[in-house]
GROMACS .gro file of C-alpha atoms in nm:
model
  349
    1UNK     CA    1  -0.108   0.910   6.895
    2UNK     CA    2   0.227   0.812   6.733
    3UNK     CA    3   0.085   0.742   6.395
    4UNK     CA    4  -0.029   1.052   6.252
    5UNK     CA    5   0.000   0.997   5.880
    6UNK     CA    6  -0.218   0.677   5.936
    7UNK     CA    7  -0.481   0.822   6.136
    8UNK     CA    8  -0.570   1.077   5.887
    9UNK     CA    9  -0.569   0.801   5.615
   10UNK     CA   10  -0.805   0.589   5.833
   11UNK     CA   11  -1.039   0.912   5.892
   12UNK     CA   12  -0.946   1.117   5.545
   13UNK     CA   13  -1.338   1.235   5.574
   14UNK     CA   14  -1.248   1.376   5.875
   15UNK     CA   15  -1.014   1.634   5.697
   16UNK     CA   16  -1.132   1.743   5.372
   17UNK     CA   17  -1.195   2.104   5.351
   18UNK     CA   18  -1.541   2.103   5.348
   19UNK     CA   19  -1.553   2.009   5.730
   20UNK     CA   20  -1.315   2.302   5.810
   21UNK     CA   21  -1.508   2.603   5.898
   22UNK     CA   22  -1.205   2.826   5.912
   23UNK     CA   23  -0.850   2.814   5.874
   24UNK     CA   24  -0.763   2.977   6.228
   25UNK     CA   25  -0.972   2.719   6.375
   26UNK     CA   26  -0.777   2.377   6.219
   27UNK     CA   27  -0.748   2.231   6.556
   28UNK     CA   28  -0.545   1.953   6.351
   29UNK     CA   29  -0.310   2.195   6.270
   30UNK     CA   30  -0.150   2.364   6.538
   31UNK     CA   31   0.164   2.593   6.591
   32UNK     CA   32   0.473   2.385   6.625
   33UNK     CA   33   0.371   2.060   6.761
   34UNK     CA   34   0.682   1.884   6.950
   35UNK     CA   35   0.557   1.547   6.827
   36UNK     CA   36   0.707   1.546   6.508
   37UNK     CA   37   0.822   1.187   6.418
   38UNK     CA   38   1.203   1.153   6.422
   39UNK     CA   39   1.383   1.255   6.118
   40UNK     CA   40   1.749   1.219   6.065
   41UNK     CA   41   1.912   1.569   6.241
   42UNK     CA   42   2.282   1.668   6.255
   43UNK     CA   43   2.269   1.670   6.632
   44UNK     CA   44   2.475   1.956   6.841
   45UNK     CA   45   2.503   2.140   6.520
   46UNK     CA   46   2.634   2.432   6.612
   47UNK     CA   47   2.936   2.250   6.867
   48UNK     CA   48   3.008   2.014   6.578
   49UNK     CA   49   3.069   2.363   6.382
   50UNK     CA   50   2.767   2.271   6.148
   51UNK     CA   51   2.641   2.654   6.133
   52UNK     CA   52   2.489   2.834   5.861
   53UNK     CA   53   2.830   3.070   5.863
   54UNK     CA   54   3.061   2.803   5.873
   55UNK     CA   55   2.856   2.620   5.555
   56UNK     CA   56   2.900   2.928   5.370
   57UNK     CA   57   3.248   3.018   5.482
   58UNK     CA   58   3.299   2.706   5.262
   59UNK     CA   59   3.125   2.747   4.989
   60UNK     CA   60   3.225   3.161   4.941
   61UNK     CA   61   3.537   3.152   5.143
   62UNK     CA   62   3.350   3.422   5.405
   63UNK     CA   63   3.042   3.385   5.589
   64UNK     CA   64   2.915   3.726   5.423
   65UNK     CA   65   2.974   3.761   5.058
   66UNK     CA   66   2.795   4.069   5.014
   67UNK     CA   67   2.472   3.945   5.138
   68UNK     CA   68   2.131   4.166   5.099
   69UNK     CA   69   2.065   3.997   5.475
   70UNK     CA   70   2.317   3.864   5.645
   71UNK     CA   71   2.324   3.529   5.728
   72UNK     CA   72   2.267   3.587   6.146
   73UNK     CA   73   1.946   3.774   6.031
   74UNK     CA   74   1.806   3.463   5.889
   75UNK     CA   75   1.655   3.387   6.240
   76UNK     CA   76   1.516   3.728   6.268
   77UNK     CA   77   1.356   3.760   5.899
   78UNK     CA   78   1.311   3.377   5.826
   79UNK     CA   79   1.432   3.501   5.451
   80UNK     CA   80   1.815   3.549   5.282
   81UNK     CA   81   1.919   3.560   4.925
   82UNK     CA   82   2.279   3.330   4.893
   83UNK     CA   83   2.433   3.573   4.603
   84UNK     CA   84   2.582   3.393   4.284
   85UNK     CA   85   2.555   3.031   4.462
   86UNK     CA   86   2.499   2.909   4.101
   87UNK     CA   87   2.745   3.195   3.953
   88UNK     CA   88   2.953   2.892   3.779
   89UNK     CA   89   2.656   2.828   3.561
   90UNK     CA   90   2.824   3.175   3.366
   91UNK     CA   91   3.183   3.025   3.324
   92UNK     CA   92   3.277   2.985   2.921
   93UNK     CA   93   3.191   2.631   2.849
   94UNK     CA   94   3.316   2.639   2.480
   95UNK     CA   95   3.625   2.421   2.527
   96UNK     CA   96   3.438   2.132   2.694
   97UNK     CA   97   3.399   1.828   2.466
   98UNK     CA   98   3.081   1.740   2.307
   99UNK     CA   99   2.989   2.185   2.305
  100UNK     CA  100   3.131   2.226   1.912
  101UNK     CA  101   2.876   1.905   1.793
  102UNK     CA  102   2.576   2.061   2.016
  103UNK     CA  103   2.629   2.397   1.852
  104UNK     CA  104   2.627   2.202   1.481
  105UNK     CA  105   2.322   2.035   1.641
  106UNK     CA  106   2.099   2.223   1.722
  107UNK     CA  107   2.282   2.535   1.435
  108UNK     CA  108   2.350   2.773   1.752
  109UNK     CA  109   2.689   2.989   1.762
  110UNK     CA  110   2.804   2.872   2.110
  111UNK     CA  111   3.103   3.053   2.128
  112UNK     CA  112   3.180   3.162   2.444
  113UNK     CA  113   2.919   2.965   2.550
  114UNK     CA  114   2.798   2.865   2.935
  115UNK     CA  115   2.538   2.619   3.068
  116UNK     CA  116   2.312   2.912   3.128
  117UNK     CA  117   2.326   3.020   2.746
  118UNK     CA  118   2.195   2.620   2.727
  119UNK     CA  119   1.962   2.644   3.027
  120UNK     CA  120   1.767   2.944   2.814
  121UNK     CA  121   1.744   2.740   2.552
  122UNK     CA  122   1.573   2.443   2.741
  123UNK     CA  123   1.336   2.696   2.898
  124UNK     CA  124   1.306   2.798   2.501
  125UNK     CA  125   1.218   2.410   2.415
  126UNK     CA  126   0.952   2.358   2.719
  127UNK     CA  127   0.799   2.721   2.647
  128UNK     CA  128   0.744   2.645   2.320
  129UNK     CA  129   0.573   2.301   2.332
  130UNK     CA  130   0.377   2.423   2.625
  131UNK     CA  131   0.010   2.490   2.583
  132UNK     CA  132  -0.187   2.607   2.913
  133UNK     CA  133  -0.518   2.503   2.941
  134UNK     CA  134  -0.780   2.807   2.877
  135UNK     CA  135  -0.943   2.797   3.241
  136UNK     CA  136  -0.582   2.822   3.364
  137UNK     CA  137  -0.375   3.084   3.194
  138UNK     CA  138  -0.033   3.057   3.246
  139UNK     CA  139   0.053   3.350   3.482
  140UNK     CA  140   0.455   3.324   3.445
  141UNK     CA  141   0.442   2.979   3.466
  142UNK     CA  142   0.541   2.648   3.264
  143UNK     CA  143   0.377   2.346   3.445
  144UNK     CA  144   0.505   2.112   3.227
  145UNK     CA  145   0.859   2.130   3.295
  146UNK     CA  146   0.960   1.888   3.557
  147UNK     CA  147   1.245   1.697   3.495
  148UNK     CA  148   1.443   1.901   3.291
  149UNK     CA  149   1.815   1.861   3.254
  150UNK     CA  150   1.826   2.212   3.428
  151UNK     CA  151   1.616   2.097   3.728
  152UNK     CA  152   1.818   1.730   3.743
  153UNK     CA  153   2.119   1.931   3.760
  154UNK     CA  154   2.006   2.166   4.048
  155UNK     CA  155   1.871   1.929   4.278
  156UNK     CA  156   2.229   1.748   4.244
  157UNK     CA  157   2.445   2.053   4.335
  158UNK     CA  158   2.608   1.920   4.700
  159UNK     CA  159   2.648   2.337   4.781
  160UNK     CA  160   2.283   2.402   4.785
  161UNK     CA  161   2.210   2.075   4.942
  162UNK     CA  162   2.448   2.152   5.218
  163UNK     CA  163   2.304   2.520   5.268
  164UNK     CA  164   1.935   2.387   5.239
  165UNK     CA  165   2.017   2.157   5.531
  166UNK     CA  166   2.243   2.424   5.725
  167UNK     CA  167   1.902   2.678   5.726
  168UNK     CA  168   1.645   2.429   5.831
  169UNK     CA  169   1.563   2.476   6.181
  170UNK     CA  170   1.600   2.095   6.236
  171UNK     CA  171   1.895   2.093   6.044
  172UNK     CA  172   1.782   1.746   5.853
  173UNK     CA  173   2.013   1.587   5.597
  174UNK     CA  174   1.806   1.322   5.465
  175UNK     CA  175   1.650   1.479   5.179
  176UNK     CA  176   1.432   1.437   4.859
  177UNK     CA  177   1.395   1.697   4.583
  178UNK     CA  178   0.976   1.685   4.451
  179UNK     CA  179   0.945   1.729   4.129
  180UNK     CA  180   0.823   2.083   4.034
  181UNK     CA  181   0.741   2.313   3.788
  182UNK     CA  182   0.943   2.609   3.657
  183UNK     CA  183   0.837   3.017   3.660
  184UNK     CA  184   0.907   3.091   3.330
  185UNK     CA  185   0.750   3.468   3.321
  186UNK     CA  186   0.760   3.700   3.008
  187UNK     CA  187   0.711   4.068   3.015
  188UNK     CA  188   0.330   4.187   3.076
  189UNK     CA  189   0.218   3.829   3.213
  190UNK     CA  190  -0.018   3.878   3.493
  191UNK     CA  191   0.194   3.726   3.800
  192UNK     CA  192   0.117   3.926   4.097
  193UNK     CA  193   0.046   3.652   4.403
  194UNK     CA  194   0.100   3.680   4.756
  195UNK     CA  195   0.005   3.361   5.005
  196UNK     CA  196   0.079   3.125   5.303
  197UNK     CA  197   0.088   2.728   5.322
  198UNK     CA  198  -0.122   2.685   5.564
  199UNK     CA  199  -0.025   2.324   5.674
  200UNK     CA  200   0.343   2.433   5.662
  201UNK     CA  201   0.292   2.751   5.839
  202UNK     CA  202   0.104   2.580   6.106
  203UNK     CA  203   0.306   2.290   6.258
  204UNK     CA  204   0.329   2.052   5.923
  205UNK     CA  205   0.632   2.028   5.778
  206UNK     CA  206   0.726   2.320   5.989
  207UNK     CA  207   1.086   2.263   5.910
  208UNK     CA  208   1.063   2.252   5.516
  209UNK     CA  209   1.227   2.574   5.393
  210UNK     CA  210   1.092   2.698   5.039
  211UNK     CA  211   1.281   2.867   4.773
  212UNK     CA  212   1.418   2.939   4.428
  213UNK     CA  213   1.705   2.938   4.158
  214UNK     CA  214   1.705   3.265   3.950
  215UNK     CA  215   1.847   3.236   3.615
  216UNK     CA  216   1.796   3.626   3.545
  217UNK     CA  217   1.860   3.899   3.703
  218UNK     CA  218   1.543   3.987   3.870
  219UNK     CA  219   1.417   4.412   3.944
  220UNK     CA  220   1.198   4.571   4.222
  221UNK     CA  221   0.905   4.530   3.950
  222UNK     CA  222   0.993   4.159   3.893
  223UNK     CA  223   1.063   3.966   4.184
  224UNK     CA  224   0.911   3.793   4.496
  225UNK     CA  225   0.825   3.953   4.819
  226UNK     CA  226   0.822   3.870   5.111
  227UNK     CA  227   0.676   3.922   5.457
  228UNK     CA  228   1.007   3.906   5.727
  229UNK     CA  229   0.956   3.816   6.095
  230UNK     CA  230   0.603   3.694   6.063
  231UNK     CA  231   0.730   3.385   6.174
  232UNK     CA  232   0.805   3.490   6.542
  233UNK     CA  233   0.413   3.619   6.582
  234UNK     CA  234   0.225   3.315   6.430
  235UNK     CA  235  -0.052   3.252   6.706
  236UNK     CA  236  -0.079   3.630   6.745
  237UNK     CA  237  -0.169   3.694   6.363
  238UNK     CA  238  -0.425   3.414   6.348
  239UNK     CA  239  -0.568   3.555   6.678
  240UNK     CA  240  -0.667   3.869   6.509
  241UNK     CA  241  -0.775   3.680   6.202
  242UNK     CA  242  -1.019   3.434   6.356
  243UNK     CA  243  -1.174   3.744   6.436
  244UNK     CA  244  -1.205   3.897   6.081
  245UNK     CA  245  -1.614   3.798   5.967
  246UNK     CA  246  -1.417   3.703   5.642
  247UNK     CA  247  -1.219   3.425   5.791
  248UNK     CA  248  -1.393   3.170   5.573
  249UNK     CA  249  -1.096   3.042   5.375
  250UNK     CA  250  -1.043   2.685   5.241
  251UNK     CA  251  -0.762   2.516   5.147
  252UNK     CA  252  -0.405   2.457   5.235
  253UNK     CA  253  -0.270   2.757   4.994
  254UNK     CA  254  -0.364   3.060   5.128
  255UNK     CA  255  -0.410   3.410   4.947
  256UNK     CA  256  -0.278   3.672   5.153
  257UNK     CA  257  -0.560   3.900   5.161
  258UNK     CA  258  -0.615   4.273   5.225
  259UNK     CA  259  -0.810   4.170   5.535
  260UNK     CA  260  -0.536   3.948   5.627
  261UNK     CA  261  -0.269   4.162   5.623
  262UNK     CA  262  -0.415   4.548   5.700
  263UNK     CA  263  -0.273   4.844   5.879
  264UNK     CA  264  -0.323   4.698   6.210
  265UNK     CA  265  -0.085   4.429   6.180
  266UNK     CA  266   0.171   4.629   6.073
  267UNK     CA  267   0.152   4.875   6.333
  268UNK     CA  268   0.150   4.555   6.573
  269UNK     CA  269   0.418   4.358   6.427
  270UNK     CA  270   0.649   4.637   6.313
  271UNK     CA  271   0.686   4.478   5.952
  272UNK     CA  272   0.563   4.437   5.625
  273UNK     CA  273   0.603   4.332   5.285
  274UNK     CA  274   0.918   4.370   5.123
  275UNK     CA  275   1.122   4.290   4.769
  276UNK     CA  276   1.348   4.024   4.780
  277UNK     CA  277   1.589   4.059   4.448
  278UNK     CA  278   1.737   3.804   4.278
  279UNK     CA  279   2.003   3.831   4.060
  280UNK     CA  280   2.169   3.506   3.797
  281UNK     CA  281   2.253   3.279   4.026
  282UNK     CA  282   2.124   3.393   4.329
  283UNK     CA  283   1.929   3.137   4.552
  284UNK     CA  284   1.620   3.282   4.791
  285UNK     CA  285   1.558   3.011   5.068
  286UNK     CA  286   1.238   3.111   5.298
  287UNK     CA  287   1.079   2.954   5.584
  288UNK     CA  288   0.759   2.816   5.516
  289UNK     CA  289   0.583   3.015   5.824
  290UNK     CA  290   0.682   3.319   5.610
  291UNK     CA  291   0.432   3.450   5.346
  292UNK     CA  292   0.586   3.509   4.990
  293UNK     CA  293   0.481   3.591   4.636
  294UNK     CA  294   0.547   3.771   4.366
  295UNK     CA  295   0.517   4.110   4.176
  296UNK     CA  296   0.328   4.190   3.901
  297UNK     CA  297   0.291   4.162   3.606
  298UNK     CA  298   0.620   4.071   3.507
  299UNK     CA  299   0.815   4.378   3.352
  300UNK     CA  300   1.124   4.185   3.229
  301UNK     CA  301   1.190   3.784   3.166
  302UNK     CA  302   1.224   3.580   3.474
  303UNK     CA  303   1.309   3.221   3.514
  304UNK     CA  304   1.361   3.001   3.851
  305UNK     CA  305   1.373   2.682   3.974
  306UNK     CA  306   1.252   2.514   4.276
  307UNK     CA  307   1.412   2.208   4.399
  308UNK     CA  308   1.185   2.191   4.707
  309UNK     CA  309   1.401   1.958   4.913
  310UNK     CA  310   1.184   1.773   5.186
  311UNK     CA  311   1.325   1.528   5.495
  312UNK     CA  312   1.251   1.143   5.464
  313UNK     CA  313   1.164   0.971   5.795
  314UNK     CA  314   1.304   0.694   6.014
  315UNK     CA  315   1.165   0.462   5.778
  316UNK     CA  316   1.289   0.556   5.484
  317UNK     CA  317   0.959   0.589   5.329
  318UNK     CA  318   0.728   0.869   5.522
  319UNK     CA  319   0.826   1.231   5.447
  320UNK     CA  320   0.786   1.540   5.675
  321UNK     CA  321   0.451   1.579   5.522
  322UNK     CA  322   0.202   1.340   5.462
  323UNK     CA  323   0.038   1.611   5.130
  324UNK     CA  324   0.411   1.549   5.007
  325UNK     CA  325   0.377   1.140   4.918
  326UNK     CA  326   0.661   0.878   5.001
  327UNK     CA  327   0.983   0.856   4.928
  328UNK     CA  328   0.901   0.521   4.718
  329UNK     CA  329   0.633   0.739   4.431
  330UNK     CA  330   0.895   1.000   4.414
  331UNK     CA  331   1.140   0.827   4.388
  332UNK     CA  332   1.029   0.666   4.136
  333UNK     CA  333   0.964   0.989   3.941
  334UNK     CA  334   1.331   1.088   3.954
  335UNK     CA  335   1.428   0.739   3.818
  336UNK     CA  336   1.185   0.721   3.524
  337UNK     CA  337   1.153   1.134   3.446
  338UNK     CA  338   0.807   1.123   3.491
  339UNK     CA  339   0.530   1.340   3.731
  340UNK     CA  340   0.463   1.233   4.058
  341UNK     CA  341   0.077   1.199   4.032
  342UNK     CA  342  -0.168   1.227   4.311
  343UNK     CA  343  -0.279   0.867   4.214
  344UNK     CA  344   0.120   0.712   4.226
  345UNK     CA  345   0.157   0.912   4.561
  346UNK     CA  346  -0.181   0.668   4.693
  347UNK     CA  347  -0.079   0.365   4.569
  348UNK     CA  348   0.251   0.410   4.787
  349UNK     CA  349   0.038   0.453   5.102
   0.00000   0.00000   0.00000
């Protein structure tokens, strides 16, 4: 008790996934535990006017810039789409120092040219070099792109940070962006997946919100989906899971099957999957206890991002989620643009 993150080091056999005979029975993992170690919270958020709507009153000048969702259904759906946060990335560019030698450079017209028109051509760069292996096709996207200029600059941008904090439950500011890959999808790539993080969805890391950058502008046929208000019936849906004979799922990814999401539960929950559309610039944040995906295949070209911001602990070295690593290994992966390897990630324990 009080040491969490060391007792499953001490008794790691005790948690592989062979020993768990379903995921509705991970006793480990139950639904928002109120022993979470301390992170670093704005506390009183809402008296000390740290809301959601006053964060993006800020940023857009009104709390509901033409939202899909607005921002007081976030709650409800445990979804929203923040339109054109990264709309700047458009703005001509051309009269900025240093853009005249880049276009002799790399013998580009960059007239009228915007850090987008050079964020394609990164994506370009990465998509060209990148060679999947043949037992895992590519499926929209480029898992060699980490540390891009693209993603460096994201992570950096103090409006996302500040709405990424504003929409976590726990409303942690303490923050580190893990280095991830980029969806890079072309037309006719097979990227149809729906599924749940398990340890997320469950009481670990409860708190980290998931999302993405969208540097196209995205169509019902090429997008993610989501599944809205899930979140409020947790224990119910595993209840009628655990009951399913085909419960026998491993891992702490899960696919959202047909048996896992059937007529039943929709009747009994009164939702179900829908598009969430993202247009240049748009940002999708989602709570973890929500499952998401994608269409598919991809129709049209679609690129995104994914900072995936977690909270550091007291200690400065612990995050939210033990899977995640320390603050030290990634850390170190931001300073020397490198991966964060599963081995670097032990050392630090």
């Amino acid at each position: 008790m009080g040491n969490w993150d060391a007792f499953i080091k001490d008794k790691s056999d005790w948690f592989t996934p062979t020993n768990v005979p379903n995921f509705a029975g991970r006793s480990s993992y139950r639904f928002m535990p109120d022993d979470h170690p301390p992170i670093p919270r704005i506390q009183e958020s809402e008296r000390n006017g740290f809301s959601l709507e006053n964060i993006l009153t800020r940023i857009y000048g009104t709390a509901n810039p033409e939202f899909q969702n607005p921002p007081q259904d976030f709650d409800v759906t445990g979804n929203i789409v923040l339109p054109k946060l990264f709309g700047w990335l458009e703005d001509d560019i051309s009269h900025v120092e240093g853009v005249r030698e880049l276009s002799q450079l790399l013998n580009i017209e960059l007239s009228g040219c915007s850090l987008l028109q050079l964020i394609h051509i990164g994506f370009n760069l990465y998509d060209y070099h990148y060679t999947p292996a043949v037992s895992r096709p590519r499926l929209g996207w480029n898992r060699s792109m980490f540390q891009s200029l693209t993603q460096q600059l994201v992570r950096q941008d103090i409006c996302y940070y500040a709405a990424y904090v504003a929409i976590r439950p726990d409303h942690a500011w303490r923050l580190i962006a893990f280095p991830y890959y980029t969806k890079s999808a072309y037309p006719g790539e097979d990227t149809k997946f729906i599924h749940i993080d398990l340890a997320l969805a469950t009481g670990r890391g409860a708190n980290a919100v998931q999302g993405s950058l969208s540097f196209t502008d995205e169509d019902g046929e090429t997008c993610s989906v989501v599944l809205p208000g899930i979140h409020k019936h947790l224990a119910r849906w595993w209840e009628i899971i655990s009951t399913s004979p085909e419960s026998q799922v491993l891992g702490n990814t899960v696919a959202v099957y047909p048996w896992i999401w059937d007529e039943r539960c929709r009747q009994e929950f009164k939702t179900d999957f829908e598009r969430s559309i993202c247009m240049t610039g748009d940002v999708r944040l989602t709570l973890p206890c929500v499952p998401h995906g994608s269409v598919g295949p991809a129709t049209t070209l679609r690129r995104t991002v994914m900072p995936w911001f977690g909270a550091v602990q007291d200690d400065h070295e612990r995050l939210e989620t033990a899977e995640a690593g320390v603050w030290s290994s990634i850390s170190d992966a931001h300073r020397d643009l490198r991966l964060c390897t599963k081995d670097s990630v032990r050392e630090h324990m």
